[in-house]
């Protein structure tokens, strides 16, 4: 059911941004006919998939019983939190459209709503993500879990609490987010260490235990999410954005970096011409990068110049420069950006996707499917009770 809802929401998202129901820089088209087609596709998809679900769901059974504190209960809480977060996004996205459609006025739901709703939902979710792999199936003991993870919890609190101080001001929500990110990473490492077993065994045999696709994929996805949390917390707290005016030879500063406009030049592309700035970026007198932002004028849209920012990426920060309009004389407007840990955002997204692919590729799922196929009766023959039912 969750998979059906997920796919349906992706189609709904395509309908919102391509049908013309909203006017936004994120909307790619305003074609009502296309919107009707996508809406029809969504209707057919939901009717078909829900029909099959209603037909097949009773065969799945109720599953085994489990205690209030077990890995199953934590997975259930995980799904509930994600479903509530999804519902919050759904309401925040469609509520303004519904009000407008019924003539009840126009409102705008922006970042403050999503920030206020998401934080209370995501923080306990991050705690459960680190806790889940260490809890036994069916029934577990909270005291035993605490004994196993108490040092990981202590190290996570200390590391997350001190980490923001490396970038300046200390913010409680940033520190809490970093504590939870460190918690996820350290619990994943601890679980992998426990899975490897005794050091007396050959290294190859120990590595094979952690290289199982489902196990490795789970922890790669968890670590990827932790990296994304770090990037979001750091960027929201410590990013710097400055609009400056510079002439050749002048210098502006942002986040400890000095940006010096060396010269302006004109460059020619295949179907465009551009004003290009050559900017030297230094830190404490040492050269860091030589970005070349452009303001392009395309032959087909010469009256609509396009800004091409120039990015310099490092492991713990991104610095980039955007060229604006020409001002009086040789002066130009620039926008300078400093975004810490953005590289971790993209790395985390890659790990999330890779973890999901590895988990889905685990051969145990295919073996289970083959066993289920072999137990199906031949045509015309009465089926006896399945071994699991016996």
Short mmCIF file of N, CA and C in Angstrom, two decimals, residues 209-286:
data_model
loop_
_atom_site.label_atom_id
_atom_site.label_comp_id
_atom_site.label_asym_id
_atom_site.label_seq_id
_atom_site.Cartn_x
_atom_site.Cartn_y
_atom_site.Cartn_z
N UNK A 209 30.38 -11.34 5.91
CA UNK A 209 29.20 -11.18 6.76
C UNK A 209 28.58 -9.80 6.61
N UNK A 210 29.41 -8.78 6.44
CA UNK A 210 28.88 -7.42 6.32
C UNK A 210 28.62 -7.02 4.88
N UNK A 211 29.07 -7.82 3.92
CA UNK A 211 28.87 -7.49 2.51
C UNK A 211 27.56 -8.05 1.97
N UNK A 212 26.76 -8.70 2.80
CA UNK A 212 25.45 -9.17 2.34
C UNK A 212 24.65 -7.95 1.88
N UNK A 213 24.08 -8.01 0.66
CA UNK A 213 23.46 -6.80 0.09
C UNK A 213 22.42 -6.14 0.98
N UNK A 214 21.53 -6.93 1.60
CA UNK A 214 20.48 -6.30 2.41
C UNK A 214 21.06 -5.60 3.63
N UNK A 215 22.06 -6.23 4.27
CA UNK A 215 22.66 -5.64 5.47
C UNK A 215 23.47 -4.39 5.11
N UNK A 216 24.33 -4.52 4.10
CA UNK A 216 25.15 -3.38 3.69
C UNK A 216 24.28 -2.26 3.14
N UNK A 217 23.25 -2.62 2.35
CA UNK A 217 22.38 -1.59 1.80
C UNK A 217 21.64 -0.81 2.87
N UNK A 218 21.19 -1.52 3.92
CA UNK A 218 20.49 -0.84 5.01
C UNK A 218 21.37 0.23 5.64
N UNK A 219 22.62 -0.15 5.97
CA UNK A 219 23.48 0.81 6.66
C UNK A 219 23.99 1.91 5.73
N UNK A 220 24.19 1.60 4.45
CA UNK A 220 24.57 2.67 3.52
C UNK A 220 23.46 3.71 3.43
N UNK A 221 22.22 3.25 3.36
CA UNK A 221 21.10 4.19 3.30
C UNK A 221 20.99 5.01 4.58
N UNK A 222 21.21 4.37 5.73
CA UNK A 222 21.14 5.10 6.99
C UNK A 222 22.25 6.15 7.08
N UNK A 223 23.47 5.76 6.71
CA UNK A 223 24.58 6.72 6.75
C UNK A 223 24.33 7.84 5.75
N UNK A 224 23.78 7.51 4.57
CA UNK A 224 23.45 8.55 3.60
C UNK A 224 22.47 9.57 4.15
N UNK A 225 21.46 9.08 4.86
CA UNK A 225 20.50 10.00 5.48
C UNK A 225 21.18 10.87 6.54
N UNK A 226 22.10 10.28 7.30
CA UNK A 226 22.82 11.06 8.32
C UNK A 226 23.63 12.18 7.68
N UNK A 227 24.28 11.89 6.54
CA UNK A 227 25.05 12.93 5.85
C UNK A 227 24.14 14.05 5.36
N UNK A 228 22.95 13.69 4.88
CA UNK A 228 22.00 14.71 4.43
C UNK A 228 21.56 15.58 5.61
N UNK A 229 21.35 14.96 6.77
CA UNK A 229 20.96 15.73 7.96
C UNK A 229 22.06 16.72 8.33
N UNK A 230 23.31 16.28 8.28
CA UNK A 230 24.43 17.18 8.58
C UNK A 230 24.43 18.37 7.63
N UNK A 231 24.27 18.09 6.34
CA UNK A 231 24.30 19.17 5.35
C UNK A 231 23.16 20.15 5.57
N UNK A 232 21.95 19.64 5.82
CA UNK A 232 20.81 20.52 6.03
C UNK A 232 21.02 21.39 7.26
N UNK A 233 21.47 20.78 8.35
CA UNK A 233 21.68 21.53 9.58
C UNK A 233 22.74 22.61 9.40
N UNK A 234 23.83 22.26 8.76
CA UNK A 234 24.92 23.22 8.59
C UNK A 234 24.56 24.35 7.64
N UNK A 235 23.92 24.02 6.52
CA UNK A 235 23.57 25.06 5.54
C UNK A 235 22.53 26.00 6.13
N UNK A 236 21.51 25.46 6.78
CA UNK A 236 20.47 26.33 7.34
C UNK A 236 21.00 27.27 8.41
N UNK A 237 22.07 26.86 9.09
CA UNK A 237 22.59 27.67 10.19
C UNK A 237 23.72 28.59 9.77
N UNK A 238 24.62 28.11 8.92
CA UNK A 238 25.88 28.84 8.71
C UNK A 238 26.09 29.33 7.28
N UNK A 239 25.12 29.18 6.40
CA UNK A 239 25.33 29.67 5.04
C UNK A 239 25.42 31.20 5.05
N UNK A 240 26.17 31.71 4.09
CA UNK A 240 26.35 33.16 3.95
C UNK A 240 26.03 33.53 2.50
N UNK A 241 25.26 34.57 2.34
CA UNK A 241 24.91 35.08 1.00
C UNK A 241 25.03 36.59 1.02
N UNK A 242 25.84 37.14 0.09
CA UNK A 242 26.08 38.58 0.07
C UNK A 242 25.91 39.12 -1.34
N UNK A 243 25.22 40.25 -1.45
CA UNK A 243 25.14 41.00 -2.71
C UNK A 243 26.13 42.15 -2.62
N UNK A 244 27.06 42.20 -3.58
CA UNK A 244 28.12 43.22 -3.53
C UNK A 244 28.25 43.90 -4.89
N UNK A 245 28.88 45.03 -4.86
CA UNK A 245 29.21 45.81 -6.07
C UNK A 245 30.72 45.85 -6.20
N UNK A 246 31.24 45.45 -7.36
CA UNK A 246 32.70 45.43 -7.53
C UNK A 246 33.09 45.94 -8.92
N UNK A 247 34.22 46.61 -8.94
CA UNK A 247 34.89 46.99 -10.18
C UNK A 247 36.18 46.20 -10.26
N UNK A 248 36.78 46.08 -11.45
CA UNK A 248 38.06 45.36 -11.56
C UNK A 248 39.09 45.89 -10.57
N UNK A 249 39.68 44.97 -9.81
CA UNK A 249 40.66 45.34 -8.81
C UNK A 249 40.10 45.44 -7.41
N UNK A 250 38.79 45.49 -7.27
CA UNK A 250 38.19 45.60 -5.94
C UNK A 250 37.97 44.23 -5.32
N UNK A 251 37.87 44.22 -3.98
CA UNK A 251 37.73 42.97 -3.22
C UNK A 251 36.54 43.06 -2.28
N UNK A 252 35.82 41.96 -2.17
CA UNK A 252 34.72 41.83 -1.21
C UNK A 252 34.96 40.55 -0.41
N UNK A 253 34.42 40.50 0.82
CA UNK A 253 34.65 39.36 1.70
C UNK A 253 33.32 38.73 2.09
N UNK A 254 33.37 37.40 2.30
CA UNK A 254 32.21 36.65 2.77
C UNK A 254 32.69 35.37 3.41
N UNK A 255 32.28 35.13 4.65
CA UNK A 255 32.59 33.91 5.39
C UNK A 255 34.08 33.60 5.45
N UNK A 256 34.89 34.63 5.58
CA UNK A 256 36.33 34.42 5.69
C UNK A 256 37.05 34.30 4.37
N UNK A 257 36.34 34.36 3.25
CA UNK A 257 36.94 34.31 1.92
C UNK A 257 36.97 35.70 1.32
N UNK A 258 38.04 36.00 0.58
CA UNK A 258 38.16 37.27 -0.13
C UNK A 258 37.95 37.02 -1.63
N UNK A 259 37.05 37.81 -2.22
CA UNK A 259 36.72 37.69 -3.64
C UNK A 259 37.22 38.95 -4.35
N UNK A 260 38.17 38.80 -5.24
CA UNK A 260 38.75 39.93 -5.96
C UNK A 260 38.40 39.83 -7.44
N UNK A 261 37.75 40.87 -7.98
CA UNK A 261 37.43 40.90 -9.40
C UNK A 261 38.69 41.30 -10.18
N UNK A 262 39.24 40.34 -10.91
CA UNK A 262 40.46 40.61 -11.67
C UNK A 262 40.17 41.37 -12.95
N UNK A 263 39.17 40.90 -13.72
CA UNK A 263 38.86 41.56 -14.99
C UNK A 263 37.49 41.08 -15.48
N UNK A 264 36.96 41.84 -16.42
CA UNK A 264 35.75 41.46 -17.15
C UNK A 264 36.14 41.22 -18.60
N UNK A 265 35.53 40.21 -19.21
CA UNK A 265 35.83 39.88 -20.59
C UNK A 265 34.59 39.36 -21.29
N UNK A 266 34.65 39.32 -22.60
CA UNK A 266 33.56 38.81 -23.42
C UNK A 266 33.98 37.48 -24.03
N UNK A 267 33.12 36.47 -23.89
CA UNK A 267 33.40 35.15 -24.45
C UNK A 267 32.26 34.76 -25.38
N UNK A 268 32.60 33.93 -26.37
CA UNK A 268 31.64 33.51 -27.38
C UNK A 268 31.39 32.02 -27.26
N UNK A 269 30.11 31.62 -27.21
CA UNK A 269 29.74 30.22 -27.17
C UNK A 269 29.13 29.78 -28.48
N UNK A 270 28.66 28.55 -28.56
CA UNK A 270 28.09 28.04 -29.82
C UNK A 270 26.85 28.81 -30.27
N UNK A 271 26.01 29.21 -29.34
CA UNK A 271 24.79 29.96 -29.69
C UNK A 271 24.53 31.09 -28.71
N UNK A 272 25.59 31.56 -28.06
CA UNK A 272 25.43 32.63 -27.10
C UNK A 272 26.71 33.45 -27.00
N UNK A 273 26.55 34.64 -26.47
CA UNK A 273 27.67 35.52 -26.14
C UNK A 273 27.52 35.90 -24.68
N UNK A 274 28.63 36.02 -23.96
CA UNK A 274 28.52 36.24 -22.51
C UNK A 274 29.53 37.26 -22.02
N UNK A 275 29.07 38.02 -21.02
CA UNK A 275 30.00 38.79 -20.19
C UNK A 275 30.52 37.85 -19.10
N UNK A 276 31.83 37.75 -18.98
CA UNK A 276 32.42 36.82 -18.03
C UNK A 276 33.34 37.57 -17.07
N UNK A 277 33.16 37.28 -15.79
CA UNK A 277 34.02 37.85 -14.76
C UNK A 277 35.06 36.83 -14.35
N UNK A 278 36.29 37.27 -14.17
CA UNK A 278 37.34 36.42 -13.64
C UNK A 278 37.60 36.88 -12.21
N UNK A 279 37.26 36.02 -11.25
CA UNK A 279 37.32 36.37 -9.83
C UNK A 279 38.33 35.46 -9.13
N UNK A 280 39.18 36.04 -8.35
CA UNK A 280 40.14 35.27 -7.57
C UNK A 280 39.61 35.14 -6.14
N UNK A 281 39.54 33.91 -5.65
CA UNK A 281 39.08 33.65 -4.29
C UNK A 281 40.28 33.22 -3.45
N UNK A 282 40.48 33.90 -2.34
CA UNK A 282 41.60 33.58 -1.45
C UNK A 282 41.08 33.47 -0.03
N UNK A 283 41.87 32.79 0.80
CA UNK A 283 41.56 32.69 2.23
C UNK A 283 42.87 32.78 2.99
N UNK A 284 42.95 33.77 3.85
CA UNK A 284 44.18 34.03 4.61
C UNK A 284 45.36 34.21 3.66
N UNK A 285 45.12 34.83 2.52
CA UNK A 285 46.18 35.10 1.56
C UNK A 285 46.52 33.95 0.64
N UNK A 286 45.94 32.77 0.86
CA UNK A 286 46.22 31.61 0.01
C UNK A 286 45.16 31.48 -1.07
#
